[in-house]
CSV table of C-alpha atoms in Angstrom, one decimal:
chain,number,residue,atom,x,y,z
D,92,UNK,CA,-56.0,38.0,-89.9
D,93,UNK,CA,-58.1,40.0,-92.3
D,94,UNK,CA,-60.6,41.0,-89.7
D,95,UNK,CA,-59.7,44.5,-88.3
D,96,UNK,CA,-60.6,45.5,-84.8
D,97,UNK,CA,-59.9,49.2,-85.4
D,98,UNK,CA,-63.6,49.9,-85.9
D,99,UNK,CA,-64.8,48.1,-82.8
D,100,UNK,CA,-65.7,50.1,-79.8
D,101,UNK,CA,-65.5,49.8,-76.0
D,102,UNK,CA,-65.6,46.2,-74.5
D,103,UNK,CA,-66.0,44.4,-77.9
D,104,UNK,CA,-62.5,45.2,-79.0
D,105,UNK,CA,-60.6,43.4,-76.2
D,106,UNK,CA,-62.9,40.4,-76.6
D,107,UNK,CA,-62.3,40.3,-80.3
D,108,UNK,CA,-58.6,40.6,-79.8
D,109,UNK,CA,-58.6,37.8,-77.2
D,110,UNK,CA,-60.6,35.5,-79.6
D,111,UNK,CA,-58.2,36.4,-82.5
D,112,UNK,CA,-55.1,35.8,-80.3
D,113,UNK,CA,-56.5,32.5,-79.0
D,114,UNK,CA,-57.4,31.3,-82.5
D,115,UNK,CA,-53.9,32.2,-83.8
D,116,UNK,CA,-52.3,30.4,-80.8
D,117,UNK,CA,-54.4,27.3,-81.4
D,118,UNK,CA,-53.6,27.3,-85.1
D,119,UNK,CA,-49.9,27.7,-84.3
D,120,UNK,CA,-50.1,24.7,-81.9
D,121,UNK,CA,-51.8,22.6,-84.5
D,122,UNK,CA,-49.1,23.5,-87.1
D,123,UNK,CA,-46.4,22.6,-84.6
D,124,UNK,CA,-48.2,19.3,-83.8
D,125,UNK,CA,-48.5,18.6,-87.5
D,126,UNK,CA,-44.8,19.1,-88.1
D,127,UNK,CA,-44.0,16.9,-85.2
D,128,UNK,CA,-46.3,14.2,-86.5
D,129,UNK,CA,-44.8,14.5,-90.0
D,130,UNK,CA,-41.3,14.0,-88.5
D,131,UNK,CA,-42.6,10.9,-86.6
D,132,UNK,CA,-44.1,9.5,-89.8
D,133,UNK,CA,-40.8,10.0,-91.7
D,134,UNK,CA,-38.9,8.2,-88.9
D,135,UNK,CA,-41.3,5.3,-89.0
D,136,UNK,CA,-41.1,5.2,-92.8
D,137,UNK,CA,-37.3,5.2,-92.7
D,138,UNK,CA,-37.3,2.4,-90.1
D,139,UNK,CA,-39.7,0.3,-92.2
D,140,UNK,CA,-37.6,0.8,-95.4
D,141,UNK,CA,-34.4,-0.1,-93.5
D,142,UNK,CA,-36.1,-3.2,-92.0
D,143,UNK,CA,-37.4,-4.3,-95.4
D,144,UNK,CA,-33.9,-4.1,-96.9
D,145,UNK,CA,-32.4,-6.1,-94.1
D,146,UNK,CA,-35.1,-8.7,-94.3
D,147,UNK,CA,-34.7,-9.0,-98.1
D,148,UNK,CA,-31.0,-9.3,-97.9
D,149,UNK,CA,-31.3,-12.1,-95.3
D,150,UNK,CA,-34.0,-13.9,-97.3
D,151,UNK,CA,-31.9,-13.6,-100.5
D,152,UNK,CA,-28.9,-15.2,-98.8
D,153,UNK,CA,-31.0,-18.2,-97.7
D,154,UNK,CA,-32.6,-18.6,-101.1
D,155,UNK,CA,-29.2,-18.5,-102.8
D,156,UNK,CA,-28.0,-21.3,-100.4
D,157,UNK,CA,-31.2,-23.3,-101.0
D,158,UNK,CA,-30.5,-23.2,-104.7
D,159,UNK,CA,-26.9,-24.3,-104.1
D,160,UNK,CA,-28.2,-27.2,-102.0
D,161,UNK,CA,-30.6,-28.3,-104.7
D,162,UNK,CA,-27.7,-28.2,-107.3
D,163,UNK,CA,-25.4,-30.1,-104.9
D,164,UNK,CA,-28.0,-32.7,-104.2
D,165,UNK,CA,-28.6,-33.2,-107.9
D,166,UNK,CA,-24.8,-33.6,-108.4
D,167,UNK,CA,-24.7,-36.1,-105.6
D,168,UNK,CA,-27.6,-38.2,-106.9
D,169,UNK,CA,-26.1,-38.2,-110.4
D,170,UNK,CA,-22.7,-39.2,-109.0
D,171,UNK,CA,-24.3,-42.0,-107.0
D,172,UNK,CA,-26.1,-43.3,-110.1
D,173,UNK,CA,-22.8,-43.3,-112.1
D,174,UNK,CA,-21.0,-45.0,-109.1
D,175,UNK,CA,-23.6,-47.7,-109.0
D,176,UNK,CA,-23.3,-48.3,-112.7
D,177,UNK,CA,-19.5,-48.4,-112.5
D,178,UNK,CA,-19.8,-50.9,-109.6
D,179,UNK,CA,-22.0,-53.2,-111.6
D,180,UNK,CA,-19.6,-52.9,-114.6
D,181,UNK,CA,-16.7,-53.8,-112.3
D,182,UNK,CA,-18.5,-56.8,-110.9
D,183,UNK,CA,-19.4,-58.0,-114.3
D,184,UNK,CA,-15.8,-57.5,-115.6
D,185,UNK,CA,-14.4,-59.3,-112.6
D,186,UNK,CA,-16.9,-62.1,-113.1
D,187,UNK,CA,-16.0,-62.4,-116.8
D,188,UNK,CA,-12.2,-62.3,-115.9
D,189,UNK,CA,-12.6,-65.2,-113.4
D,190,UNK,CA,-14.7,-67.2,-115.9
D,191,UNK,CA,-12.1,-66.7,-118.6
D,192,UNK,CA,-9.3,-67.7,-116.3
D,193,UNK,CA,-11.3,-70.8,-115.2
D,194,UNK,CA,-12.1,-71.7,-118.7
D,195,UNK,CA,-8.8,-71.1,-120.5
D,196,UNK,CA,-6.1,-70.4,-117.9
D,197,UNK,CA,-4.4,-67.3,-116.7
D,198,UNK,CA,-1.8,-66.9,-119.5
D,199,UNK,CA,-4.2,-66.8,-122.5
D,200,UNK,CA,-4.9,-63.7,-124.6
D,201,UNK,CA,-8.6,-63.9,-123.7
D,202,UNK,CA,-7.7,-63.9,-120.0
D,203,UNK,CA,-5.4,-60.9,-120.6
D,204,UNK,CA,-8.1,-58.9,-122.4
D,205,UNK,CA,-10.6,-59.8,-119.6
D,206,UNK,CA,-8.0,-58.7,-117.1
D,207,UNK,CA,-7.5,-55.4,-118.9
D,208,UNK,CA,-11.3,-54.8,-119.0
D,209,UNK,CA,-11.5,-55.6,-115.4
D,210,UNK,CA,-8.7,-53.1,-114.5
D,211,UNK,CA,-10.3,-50.5,-116.6
D,212,UNK,CA,-13.7,-51.1,-115.0
D,213,UNK,CA,-12.0,-51.0,-111.5
D,214,UNK,CA,-10.4,-47.7,-112.3
D,215,UNK,CA,-13.7,-46.3,-113.6
D,216,UNK,CA,-15.4,-47.4,-110.4
D,217,UNK,CA,-12.7,-45.8,-108.2
D,218,UNK,CA,-13.0,-42.5,-110.1
D,219,UNK,CA,-16.8,-42.7,-109.8
D,220,UNK,CA,-16.5,-43.5,-106.1
D,221,UNK,CA,-14.2,-40.4,-105.6
D,222,UNK,CA,-16.6,-38.2,-107.5
D,223,UNK,CA,-19.5,-39.5,-105.4
D,224,UNK,CA,-17.6,-39.0,-102.2
D,225,UNK,CA,-16.6,-35.4,-103.1
D,226,UNK,CA,-20.3,-34.6,-104.2
D,227,UNK,CA,-21.5,-35.9,-100.8
D,228,UNK,CA,-18.9,-33.8,-98.9
D,229,UNK,CA,-19.8,-30.8,-101.0
D,230,UNK,CA,-23.5,-31.3,-100.3
D,231,UNK,CA,-22.8,-31.6,-96.5
D,232,UNK,CA,-20.7,-28.4,-96.6
D,233,UNK,CA,-23.5,-26.5,-98.4
D,234,UNK,CA,-26.1,-27.9,-96.1
D,235,UNK,CA,-24.1,-26.7,-93.0
D,236,UNK,CA,-23.6,-23.3,-94.6
D,237,UNK,CA,-27.4,-23.1,-95.4
D,238,UNK,CA,-28.2,-24.1,-91.8
D,239,UNK,CA,-25.9,-21.5,-90.3
D,240,UNK,CA,-27.3,-18.8,-92.7
D,241,UNK,CA,-30.9,-19.8,-91.9
D,242,UNK,CA,-30.2,-19.5,-88.1
D,243,UNK,CA,-28.6,-16.1,-88.8
D,244,UNK,CA,-31.7,-15.1,-90.8
D,245,UNK,CA,-34.0,-16.2,-88.0
D,246,UNK,CA,-32.0,-14.2,-85.5
D,247,UNK,CA,-32.1,-11.2,-87.8
D,248,UNK,CA,-35.9,-11.5,-88.2
D,249,UNK,CA,-36.2,-11.8,-84.4
D,250,UNK,CA,-34.1,-8.6,-83.9
D,251,UNK,CA,-36.0,-6.8,-86.6
D,252,UNK,CA,-39.3,-7.7,-85.0
D,253,UNK,CA,-38.1,-6.7,-81.6
D,254,UNK,CA,-36.9,-3.4,-83.0
D,255,UNK,CA,-40.2,-2.9,-84.9
D,256,UNK,CA,-42.2,-3.4,-81.7
D,257,UNK,CA,-40.0,-1.0,-79.7
D,258,UNK,CA,-40.1,1.6,-82.4
D,259,UNK,CA,-43.8,1.4,-82.8
D,260,UNK,CA,-44.4,1.6,-79.0
D,261,UNK,CA,-42.1,4.6,-78.8
D,262,UNK,CA,-43.8,6.2,-81.7
D,263,UNK,CA,-47.2,5.6,-80.3
D,264,UNK,CA,-46.1,7.3,-77.1
D,265,UNK,CA,-44.7,10.3,-79.0
D,266,UNK,CA,-47.9,10.7,-81.0
D,267,UNK,CA,-50.0,10.4,-77.9
D,268,UNK,CA,-47.8,13.0,-76.1
D,269,UNK,CA,-48.0,15.3,-79.2
D,270,UNK,CA,-51.8,15.1,-79.1
D,271,UNK,CA,-51.9,15.6,-75.4
D,272,UNK,CA,-49.6,18.6,-75.6
D,273,UNK,CA,-51.7,20.1,-78.3
D,274,UNK,CA,-54.9,19.6,-76.2
D,275,UNK,CA,-53.3,21.2,-73.2
D,276,UNK,CA,-52.1,24.1,-75.3
D,277,UNK,CA,-55.6,24.5,-76.7
D,278,UNK,CA,-57.1,24.6,-73.2
D,279,UNK,CA,-54.7,27.3,-72.0
């Protein structure tokens, strides 16, 4: 734009003006193509950020449920151990009660104490059994929830991947069309 054609004479001036106008038109086409490409890049960037957030949210949900499964499994194993101990205690108390009855009779104070210990052991066993049962049910519910969330996560990942491929394909076509339009405009 700083070059002046006022001083040119005869046929050089129209040629100079033509070169100048063509150069300005090419520059304007390239600026427009650059703006279009920048818009396309921002769309892809926004899409990637959105996909990353959705992926992270799904993964976090599954990880949370995995942690809950581990905790529920640990509770169930601990409950099972306590239940097994209480069962052994009940068996021993029952055995001692029957031995005491066989040795001294049912109405003796030793038999009464052995019966009390047996009842106490039986109640402890029943409580441990209930705790074990509830821990097993809780583990199964957590596992089912984890399985459902994992399936949802896999579906989300599939949708995100499909959307990503579609967006990248469309973007590639747009970029190709921008480049092609710029080349056509340059040739005119």
